[in-house]
PDB file of C-alpha atoms in Angstrom:
ATOM      1  CA  MET A   1       2.418  38.884 -40.433  1.00 46.00           C
ATOM      2  CA  PRO A   2       2.695  41.350 -37.514  1.00 44.00           C
ATOM      3  CA  THR A   3       5.251  40.348 -34.870  1.00 38.00           C
ATOM      4  CA  PHE A   4       2.741  39.915 -32.035  1.00 38.00           C
ATOM      5  CA  LEU A   5       0.558  37.642 -34.201  1.00 39.00           C
ATOM      6  CA  LEU A   6       3.566  35.554 -35.173  1.00 35.00           C
ATOM      7  CA  ARG A   7       4.488  35.121 -31.501  1.00 39.00           C
ATOM      8  CA  LEU A   8       0.913  34.148 -30.631  1.00 36.00           C
ATOM      9  CA  PHE A   9       0.903  31.597 -33.456  1.00 37.00           C
ATOM     10  CA  LEU A  10       4.177  30.038 -32.275  1.00 34.00           C
ATOM     11  CA  VAL A  11       2.985  29.864 -28.658  1.00 34.00           C
ATOM     12  CA  GLN A  12      -0.218  28.099 -29.714  1.00 42.00           C
ATOM     13  CA  ARG A  13       1.681  25.623 -31.911  1.00 38.00           C
ATOM     14  CA  PHE A  14       4.168  24.886 -29.116  1.00 37.00           C
ATOM     15  CA  SER A  15       1.342  24.372 -26.619  1.00 38.00           C
ATOM     16  CA  GLU A  16      -0.451  21.949 -28.950  1.00 40.00           C
ATOM     17  CA  SER A  17       2.671  19.939 -29.661  1.00 37.00           C
ATOM     18  CA  SER A  18       3.597  19.895 -25.981  1.00 37.00           C
ATOM     19  CA  ASP A  19       0.182  18.531 -25.033  1.00 43.00           C
ATOM     20  CA  LYS A  20       0.537  15.718 -27.558  1.00 42.00           C
ATOM     21  CA  GLY A  21       4.183  14.951 -26.974  1.00 40.00           C
ATOM     22  CA  TRP A  22       6.403  15.796 -24.029  1.00 37.00           C
ATOM     23  CA  PHE A  23       3.664  16.293 -21.404  1.00 42.00           C
ATOM     24  CA  ARG A  24       1.925  13.018 -22.169  1.00 42.00           C
ATOM     25  CA  SER A  25       5.215  11.144 -22.127  1.00 41.00           C
ATOM     26  CA  LEU A  26       5.576  11.953 -18.420  1.00 42.00           C
ATOM     27  CA  PHE A  27       2.784   9.536 -17.534  1.00 46.00           C
ATOM     28  CA  VAL A  28       2.082   5.855 -17.897  1.00 46.00           C
ATOM     29  CA  HIS A  29      -1.513   4.574 -17.706  1.00 49.00           C
ATOM     30  CA  LYS A  30      -2.712   8.175 -17.467  1.00 53.00           C
ATOM     31  CA  VAL A  31      -6.313   8.327 -16.302  1.00 51.00           C
ATOM     32  CA  ASP A  32      -8.895  11.102 -16.329  1.00 52.00           C
ATOM     33  CA  ALA A  33     -10.335  11.763 -12.884  1.00 49.00           C
ATOM     34  CA  ARG A  34     -13.495  13.238 -14.365  1.00 53.00           C
ATOM     35  CA  LYS A  35     -14.716   9.986 -15.933  1.00 59.00           C
ATOM     36  CA  ASP A  36     -14.979   7.615 -12.971  1.00 56.00           C
ATOM     37  CA  ALA A  37     -14.211   7.097  -9.282  1.00 64.00           C
ATOM     38  CA  HIS A  38     -10.502   6.773  -8.643  1.00 65.00           C
ATOM     39  CA  SER A  39     -11.088   3.326  -7.113  1.00 67.00           C
ATOM     40  CA  ASN A  40     -12.241   2.066 -10.522  1.00 67.00           C
ATOM     41  CA  LEU A  41      -9.525   3.879 -12.451  1.00 72.00           C
ATOM     42  CA  LEU A  42      -6.539   2.858 -10.325  1.00 84.00           C
ATOM     43  CA  SER A  43      -7.343  -0.638  -9.028  1.00 79.00           C
ATOM     44  CA  LYS A  44      -6.772  -3.964 -10.741  1.00 69.00           C
ATOM     45  CA  LYS A  45      -9.562  -4.911 -13.124  1.00 63.00           C
ATOM     46  CA  GLU A  46      -8.531  -8.553 -13.547  1.00 55.00           C
ATOM     47  CA  THR A  47      -9.030  -9.341  -9.845  1.00 62.00           C
ATOM     48  CA  SER A  48     -11.743  -8.506  -7.369  1.00 76.00           C
ATOM     49  CA  ASN A  49      -9.540  -8.603  -4.293  1.00 92.00           C
ATOM     50  CA  LEU A  50     -10.256  -6.435  -1.297  1.00 95.00           C
ATOM     51  CA  TYR A  51      -7.647  -5.953   1.415  1.00 97.00           C
ATOM     52  CA  LYS A  52      -7.954  -5.144   5.086  1.00 97.00           C
ATOM     53  CA  ILE A  53      -5.072  -3.792   7.110  1.00 98.00           C
ATOM     54  CA  GLN A  54      -5.181  -3.935  10.894  1.00 97.00           C
ATOM     55  CA  PHE A  55      -3.054  -1.967  13.348  1.00 98.00           C
ATOM     56  CA  HIS A  56      -3.114  -3.392  16.866  1.00 98.00           C
ATOM     57  CA  ASN A  57      -1.389  -1.547  19.706  1.00 98.00           C
ATOM     58  CA  ILE A  58      -0.553  -4.146  22.326  1.00 98.00           C
ATOM     59  CA  LYS A  59       0.218  -3.940  26.009  1.00 98.00           C
ATOM     60  CA  PRO A  60       4.021  -4.445  26.166  1.00 96.00           C
ATOM     61  CA  GLU A  61       3.809  -7.291  28.641  1.00 97.00           C
ATOM     62  CA  CYS A  62       1.308  -9.133  26.400  1.00 97.00           C
ATOM     63  CA  LEU A  63       3.171  -9.044  23.072  1.00 96.00           C
ATOM     64  CA  GLU A  64       4.433 -12.628  23.174  1.00 95.00           C
ATOM     65  CA  ALA A  65       1.068 -14.057  24.253  1.00 97.00           C
ATOM     66  CA  TYR A  66      -0.696 -11.947  21.612  1.00 97.00           C
ATOM     67  CA  ASN A  67       1.565 -13.273  18.827  1.00 96.00           C
ATOM     68  CA  SER A  68       0.911 -16.868  19.877  1.00 95.00           C
ATOM     69  CA  LEU A  69      -2.852 -16.395  20.040  1.00 95.00           C
ATOM     70  CA  GLU A  70      -3.024 -14.527  16.727  1.00 94.00           C
ATOM     71  CA  ALA A  71      -0.874 -17.149  14.985  1.00 93.00           C
ATOM     72  CA  GLU A  72      -3.194 -19.956  16.060  1.00 91.00           C
ATOM     73  CA  VAL A  73      -6.307 -18.167  14.788  1.00 91.00           C
ATOM     74  CA  GLN A  74      -4.689 -17.218  11.468  1.00 90.00           C
ATOM     75  CA  LYS A  75      -3.563 -20.809  10.965  1.00 87.00           C
ATOM     76  CA  ARG A  76      -7.085 -22.152  11.500  1.00 85.00           C
ATOM     77  CA  LEU A  77      -8.641 -19.617   9.134  1.00 83.00           C
ATOM     78  CA  HIS A  78      -6.103 -20.514   6.448  1.00 75.00           C
ATOM     79  CA  GLN A  79      -6.897 -24.201   6.772  1.00 78.00           C
ATOM     80  CA  ASP A  80     -10.663 -23.675   6.651  1.00 82.00           C
ATOM     81  CA  GLN A  81     -11.745 -23.333   3.015  1.00 82.00           C
ATOM     82  CA  ASP A  82     -15.145 -22.110   4.169  1.00 86.00           C
ATOM     83  CA  TYR A  83     -13.726 -18.643   4.836  1.00 89.00           C
ATOM     84  CA  PRO A  84     -12.955 -16.564   1.702  1.00 90.00           C
ATOM     85  CA  CYS A  85     -10.015 -14.746   3.307  1.00 91.00           C
ATOM     86  CA  GLU A  86      -6.300 -15.236   3.748  1.00 92.00           C
ATOM     87  CA  VAL A  87      -3.459 -13.564   5.585  1.00 95.00           C
ATOM     88  CA  VAL A  88      -1.065 -11.824   3.203  1.00 96.00           C
ATOM     89  CA  GLY A  89       1.361 -10.865   5.947  1.00 97.00           C
ATOM     90  CA  SER A  90       1.687 -10.292   9.694  1.00 97.00           C
ATOM     91  CA  TRP A  91       4.385  -8.229  11.356  1.00 98.00           C
ATOM     92  CA  ASN A  92       5.553  -6.679  14.591  1.00 98.00           C
ATOM     93  CA  THR A  93       6.818  -3.114  14.306  1.00 98.00           C
ATOM     94  CA  TRP A  94      10.548  -2.836  14.937  1.00 97.00           C
ATOM     95  CA  TYR A  95      11.054   0.862  14.262  1.00 97.00           C
ATOM     96  CA  GLY A  96       8.111   3.237  14.313  1.00 95.00           C
ATOM     97  CA  GLU A  97       5.197   2.809  16.699  1.00 93.00           C
ATOM     98  CA  GLN A  98       6.353   0.313  19.306  1.00 95.00           C
ATOM     99  CA  ASP A  99       4.467  -2.742  20.592  1.00 97.00           C
ATOM    100  CA  GLN A 100       2.340  -2.743  17.470  1.00 98.00           C
ATOM    101  CA  SER A 101       1.224  -5.612  15.287  1.00 98.00           C
ATOM    102  CA  VAL A 102       0.202  -5.142  11.641  1.00 98.00           C
ATOM    103  CA  HIS A 103      -1.890  -7.667   9.693  1.00 97.00           C
ATOM    104  CA  LEU A 104      -2.778  -7.548   6.000  1.00 98.00           C
ATOM    105  CA  TRP A 105      -5.721  -9.699   4.842  1.00 96.00           C
ATOM    106  CA  ARG A 106      -6.977 -10.474   1.357  1.00 95.00           C
ATOM    107  CA  TYR A 107     -10.663 -11.137   0.583  1.00 94.00           C
ATOM    108  CA  THR A 108     -11.003 -12.876  -2.760  1.00 90.00           C
ATOM    109  CA  GLY A 109     -14.290 -11.695  -4.198  1.00 90.00           C
ATOM    110  CA  GLY A 110     -14.317  -8.159  -2.814  1.00 93.00           C
ATOM    111  CA  TYR A 111     -17.020  -6.789  -0.522  1.00 94.00           C
ATOM    112  CA  PRO A 112     -19.309  -9.846  -0.777  1.00 94.00           C
ATOM    113  CA  ALA A 113     -16.443 -12.040   0.434  1.00 94.00           C
ATOM    114  CA  LEU A 114     -15.765  -9.660   3.326  1.00 95.00           C
ATOM    115  CA  THR A 115     -19.449  -9.688   4.331  1.00 95.00           C
ATOM    116  CA  GLU A 116     -19.638 -13.481   4.108  1.00 95.00           C
ATOM    117  CA  CYS A 117     -16.528 -13.897   6.211  1.00 93.00           C
ATOM    118  CA  LEU A 118     -17.702 -11.512   8.926  1.00 93.00           C
ATOM    119  CA  GLN A 119     -21.100 -13.185   9.138  1.00 94.00           C
ATOM    120  CA  LYS A 120     -19.500 -16.601   9.581  1.00 93.00           C
ATOM    121  CA  LEU A 121     -17.032 -15.346  12.178  1.00 92.00           C
ATOM    122  CA  ASN A 122     -19.788 -13.676  14.183  1.00 92.00           C
ATOM    123  CA  ASN A 123     -21.492 -17.077  14.425  1.00 92.00           C
ATOM    124  CA  ASN A 124     -18.280 -18.864  15.370  1.00 92.00           C
ATOM    125  CA  LYS A 125     -18.222 -19.259  19.163  1.00 93.00           C
ATOM    126  CA  GLU A 126     -14.546 -20.184  19.209  1.00 91.00           C
ATOM    127  CA  TYR A 127     -13.635 -17.019  17.284  1.00 92.00           C
ATOM    128  CA  LEU A 128     -15.763 -14.858  19.584  1.00 94.00           C
ATOM    129  CA  GLU A 129     -13.881 -16.284  22.577  1.00 94.00           C
ATOM    130  CA  PHE A 130     -10.612 -15.470  20.823  1.00 94.00           C
ATOM    131  CA  ARG A 131     -11.702 -11.856  20.386  1.00 94.00           C
ATOM    132  CA  LYS A 132     -12.546 -11.550  24.072  1.00 95.00           C
ATOM    133  CA  GLU A 133      -9.151 -12.948  25.036  1.00 96.00           C
ATOM    134  CA  ARG A 134      -7.354 -10.721  22.529  1.00 96.00           C
ATOM    135  CA  ALA A 135      -9.165  -7.619  23.792  1.00 96.00           C
ATOM    136  CA  LYS A 136      -7.491  -8.062  27.187  1.00 97.00           C
ATOM    137  CA  MET A 137      -4.097  -7.642  25.517  1.00 98.00           C
ATOM    138  CA  LEU A 138      -4.840  -4.554  23.425  1.00 98.00           C
ATOM    139  CA  ILE A 139      -4.523  -0.845  24.104  1.00 98.00           C
ATOM    140  CA  SER A 140      -6.197   0.204  20.864  1.00 97.00           C
ATOM    141  CA  ARG A 141      -6.828  -0.988  17.330  1.00 97.00           C
ATOM    142  CA  ARG A 142      -7.869   0.423  13.961  1.00 97.00           C
ATOM    143  CA  ASN A 143      -8.272  -0.840  10.426  1.00 97.00           C
ATOM    144  CA  GLN A 144      -8.742   0.239   6.827  1.00 98.00           C
ATOM    145  CA  LEU A 145     -10.178  -1.390   3.730  1.00 98.00           C
ATOM    146  CA  LEU A 146      -7.823  -1.126   0.768  1.00 97.00           C
ATOM    147  CA  LEU A 147      -7.579  -1.735  -2.957  1.00 95.00           C
ATOM    148  CA  GLU A 148      -4.313  -2.523  -4.720  1.00 94.00           C
ATOM    149  CA  PHE A 149      -2.877  -0.268  -7.407  1.00 94.00           C
ATOM    150  CA  SER A 150      -3.097  -1.839 -10.870  1.00 91.00           C
ATOM    151  CA  PHE A 151       0.561  -1.113 -11.671  1.00 91.00           C
ATOM    152  CA  TRP A 152       2.046  -2.526  -8.451  1.00 91.00           C
ATOM    153  CA  ASN A 153       3.324  -6.037  -7.820  1.00 87.00           C
ATOM    154  CA  GLU A 154       0.909  -8.662  -6.567  1.00 88.00           C
ATOM    155  CA  PRO A 155       1.780  -9.357  -2.896  1.00 94.00           C
ATOM    156  CA  LEU A 156       2.834 -13.009  -2.993  1.00 94.00           C
ATOM    157  CA  PRO A 157       4.449 -15.200  -0.305  1.00 96.00           C
ATOM    158  CA  ARG A 158       8.225 -14.959  -0.242  1.00 96.00           C
ATOM    159  CA  PRO A 159      10.957 -16.697   1.735  1.00 96.00           C
ATOM    160  CA  GLY A 160      13.057 -14.898   4.305  1.00 92.00           C
ATOM    161  CA  PRO A 161      14.649 -13.644   6.261  1.00 95.00           C
ATOM    162  CA  ASN A 162      13.583 -10.109   5.321  1.00 98.00           C
ATOM    163  CA  ILE A 163      12.676  -6.918   7.029  1.00 98.00           C
ATOM    164  CA  TYR A 164       9.684  -5.005   5.674  1.00 98.00           C
ATOM    165  CA  GLU A 165       9.120  -1.304   5.359  1.00 98.00           C
ATOM    166  CA  MET A 166       5.628   0.119   5.144  1.00 98.00           C
ATOM    167  CA  ARG A 167       5.724   3.684   3.914  1.00 98.00           C
ATOM    168  CA  THR A 168       2.393   5.390   4.488  1.00 98.00           C
ATOM    169  CA  TYR A 169       1.462   8.590   2.679  1.00 98.00           C
ATOM    170  CA  TYR A 170      -1.444  10.817   3.699  1.00 98.00           C
ATOM    171  CA  LEU A 171      -2.367  12.660   0.520  1.00 98.00           C
ATOM    172  CA  LYS A 172      -4.187  15.915  -0.030  1.00 97.00           C
ATOM    173  CA  PRO A 173      -7.836  15.207  -0.969  1.00 96.00           C
ATOM    174  CA  GLY A 174      -8.302  15.066  -4.720  1.00 94.00           C
ATOM    175  CA  THR A 175      -4.719  14.057  -5.563  1.00 96.00           C
ATOM    176  CA  MET A 176      -4.993  10.251  -5.731  1.00 95.00           C
ATOM    177  CA  ILE A 177      -5.257  10.163  -9.536  1.00 94.00           C
ATOM    178  CA  GLU A 178      -2.187  12.344  -9.948  1.00 95.00           C
ATOM    179  CA  TRP A 179      -0.290  10.180  -7.455  1.00 96.00           C
ATOM    180  CA  GLY A 180      -1.217   7.056  -9.393  1.00 94.00           C
ATOM    181  CA  ASN A 181      -0.169   8.588 -12.708  1.00 93.00           C
ATOM    182  CA  HIS A 182       3.306   9.400 -11.413  1.00 94.00           C
ATOM    183  CA  TRP A 183       3.861   6.098  -9.604  1.00 94.00           C
ATOM    184  CA  ALA A 184       2.700   4.044 -12.589  1.00 92.00           C
ATOM    185  CA  ARG A 185       5.792   5.425 -14.294  1.00 90.00           C
ATOM    186  CA  ALA A 186       8.102   5.403 -11.261  1.00 90.00           C
ATOM    187  CA  ILE A 187       7.599   1.832 -10.008  1.00 92.00           C
ATOM    188  CA  LYS A 188       9.929   0.526 -12.747  1.00 90.00           C
ATOM    189  CA  TYR A 189      12.837   2.211 -10.949  1.00 90.00           C
ATOM    190  CA  ARG A 190      12.240   0.066  -7.854  1.00 90.00           C
ATOM    191  CA  GLN A 191      12.176  -3.468  -9.267  1.00 87.00           C
ATOM    192  CA  GLU A 192      15.865  -4.402  -9.623  1.00 83.00           C
ATOM    193  CA  ASN A 193      16.283  -6.019  -6.198  1.00 86.00           C
ATOM    194  CA  ASN A 194      12.761  -7.465  -5.975  1.00 91.00           C
ATOM    195  CA  GLU A 195      12.020  -5.047  -3.155  1.00 95.00           C
ATOM    196  CA  ALA A 196       8.521  -4.013  -4.269  1.00 96.00           C
ATOM    197  CA  VAL A 197       5.909  -6.121  -2.445  1.00 97.00           C
ATOM    198  CA  GLY A 198       2.605  -4.274  -2.887  1.00 96.00           C
ATOM    199  CA  GLY A 199       0.945  -0.890  -3.202  1.00 96.00           C
ATOM    200  CA  PHE A 200      -2.509  -0.056  -1.794  1.00 97.00           C
ATOM    201  CA  PHE A 201      -4.870   2.867  -1.336  1.00 96.00           C
ATOM    202  CA  SER A 202      -7.648   3.248   1.232  1.00 97.00           C
ATOM    203  CA  GLN A 203     -11.357   2.904   0.547  1.00 95.00           C
ATOM    204  CA  ILE A 204     -12.811   2.896   4.061  1.00 96.00           C
ATOM    205  CA  GLY A 205     -11.186   4.282   7.195  1.00 96.00           C
ATOM    206  CA  ASP A 206      -8.712   7.131   6.849  1.00 95.00           C
ATOM    207  CA  LEU A 207      -9.147   8.308   3.254  1.00 96.00           C
ATOM    208  CA  TYR A 208      -6.548   9.413   0.710  1.00 97.00           C
ATOM    209  CA  VAL A 209      -4.028   7.115   2.359  1.00 98.00           C
ATOM    210  CA  VAL A 210      -1.460   5.133   0.379  1.00 98.00           C
ATOM    211  CA  HIS A 211       0.609   2.215   1.707  1.00 98.00           C
ATOM    212  CA  HIS A 212       3.737   1.061  -0.131  1.00 98.00           C
ATOM    213  CA  LEU A 213       5.202  -2.221   1.145  1.00 98.00           C
ATOM    214  CA  TRP A 214       8.872  -3.040   0.521  1.00 98.00           C
ATOM    215  CA  ALA A 215      11.100  -5.987   1.472  1.00 98.00           C
ATOM    216  CA  TYR A 216      14.838  -5.811   2.189  1.00 97.00           C
ATOM    217  CA  GLU A 217      17.442  -8.210   3.453  1.00 97.00           C
ATOM    218  CA  ASN A 218      18.445  -5.775   6.193  1.00 97.00           C
ATOM    219  CA  LEU A 219      18.666  -2.058   6.961  1.00 97.00           C
ATOM    220  CA  GLN A 220      21.953  -1.671   5.091  1.00 97.00           C
ATOM    221  CA  THR A 221      20.438  -3.243   1.973  1.00 96.00           C
ATOM    222  CA  ARG A 222      17.488  -0.886   2.335  1.00 96.00           C
ATOM    223  CA  GLU A 223      19.798   2.131   2.329  1.00 96.00           C
ATOM    224  CA  GLU A 224      21.781   0.895  -0.662  1.00 95.00           C
ATOM    225  CA  THR A 225      18.657   0.031  -2.658  1.00 94.00           C
ATOM    226  CA  ARG A 226      17.016   3.369  -1.990  1.00 94.00           C
ATOM    227  CA  ASN A 227      20.213   5.266  -2.849  1.00 93.00           C
ATOM    228  CA  SER A 228      20.559   3.375  -6.125  1.00 92.00           C
ATOM    229  CA  ALA A 229      17.146   4.631  -7.273  1.00 91.00           C
ATOM    230  CA  TRP A 230      18.523   8.176  -7.289  1.00 92.00           C
ATOM    231  CA  GLN A 231      21.110   7.130  -9.869  1.00 90.00           C
ATOM    232  CA  LYS A 232      18.354   6.307 -12.381  1.00 88.00           C
ATOM    233  CA  GLU A 233      17.165   9.048 -14.663  1.00 87.00           C
ATOM    234  CA  GLY A 234      13.540   9.840 -13.934  1.00 87.00           C
ATOM    235  CA  TRP A 235      13.372   8.890 -10.251  1.00 91.00           C
ATOM    236  CA  ASP A 236      14.153  12.436  -9.141  1.00 91.00           C
ATOM    237  CA  ALA A 237      11.276  13.729 -11.275  1.00 90.00           C
ATOM    238  CA  ASN A 238       8.843  11.356  -9.558  1.00 90.00           C
ATOM    239  CA  VAL A 239       9.896  12.627  -6.133  1.00 92.00           C
ATOM    240  CA  TYR A 240       9.699  16.242  -7.316  1.00 93.00           C
ATOM    241  CA  TYR A 241       6.131  15.890  -8.594  1.00 95.00           C
ATOM    242  CA  THR A 242       4.701  13.700  -5.815  1.00 96.00           C
ATOM    243  CA  VAL A 243       6.050  15.464  -2.714  1.00 96.00           C
ATOM    244  CA  PRO A 244       3.614  18.407  -3.121  1.00 96.00           C
ATOM    245  CA  LEU A 245       0.707  15.926  -3.055  1.00 97.00           C
ATOM    246  CA  ILE A 246       1.552  14.707   0.473  1.00 97.00           C
ATOM    247  CA  ARG A 247       0.095  16.073   3.716  1.00 97.00           C
ATOM    248  CA  SER A 248       2.263  13.838   5.902  1.00 98.00           C
ATOM    249  CA  MET A 249       4.040  10.478   5.752  1.00 97.00           C
ATOM    250  CA  GLU A 250       5.492   7.828   8.034  1.00 97.00           C
ATOM    251  CA  SER A 251       7.687   4.769   7.820  1.00 98.00           C
ATOM    252  CA  ARG A 252       7.506   1.514   9.767  1.00 98.00           C
ATOM    253  CA  ILE A 253      10.231  -1.122   9.788  1.00 98.00           C
ATOM    254  CA  MET A 254       8.560  -4.435  10.559  1.00 98.00           C
ATOM    255  CA  ILE A 255       9.622  -7.989  11.368  1.00 98.00           C
ATOM    256  CA  PRO A 256       7.392 -10.803  10.065  1.00 98.00           C
ATOM    257  CA  THR A 257       5.799 -13.137  12.588  1.00 97.00           C
ATOM    258  CA  LYS A 258       6.626 -16.843  12.391  1.00 94.00           C
ATOM    259  CA  ILE A 259       3.414 -17.715  10.551  1.00 93.00           C
ATOM    260  CA  SER A 260       3.446 -14.798   8.090  1.00 96.00           C
ATOM    261  CA  PRO A 261       3.409 -15.846   4.382  1.00 96.00           C
ATOM    262  CA  LEU A 262       5.728 -12.882   3.747  1.00 98.00           C
ATOM    263  CA  GLN A 263       8.965 -13.839   5.518  1.00 97.00           C
TER     264      GLN A 263
END
């Protein structure tokens, strides 16, 4: 066989074996973006939970009054079984954007539950009065609707005291599937200290946004836990392959409010 044909044959054989072996082994739960929307491919099939995250920027002099008012309303909604929603966690930002409150809500039943809840709240005179009072304390607010990644931990109540870090990644459009493929493999490197709380991606609001929520005993524990991940074979590869997918990113260190289920 001529030399150039032999080389071509070997290249083809290597490519075929690589596709079936080494390349595929890089991914866990690998999905094909061409077959369905990424929301269906990456979210949990066994639940129909929808999440809402709220970012409230508060007038500095109103922060204490805001926390008290918000805690009372959240408590009443939790006790009322007529509303298909629950607070997953509430925090004040410690490091990051100052005088900010972050709330994460879960709607069991997806979009129909969200619609039902909003309709009931809009007919609740007491809640409407609360919104008017709260508006006096706010500088600005925004929200997003989120789904949870299928391979991440379920965000469940936990005792404290803890600090929480929300790492937010703004991805390049079209890269969510690739991000999910890499993190489905990488999340195992971040489970030793029970630091993984939940992972979410946006559906409405700012798009191609990912939120990873972590819990640590303190800032020193955070540093030690994050450094230990680099000692595990495979973590460096995850960082190497996911960094090019990111447009920008930010980190918030947050302190849970007194009524937050995540303490």
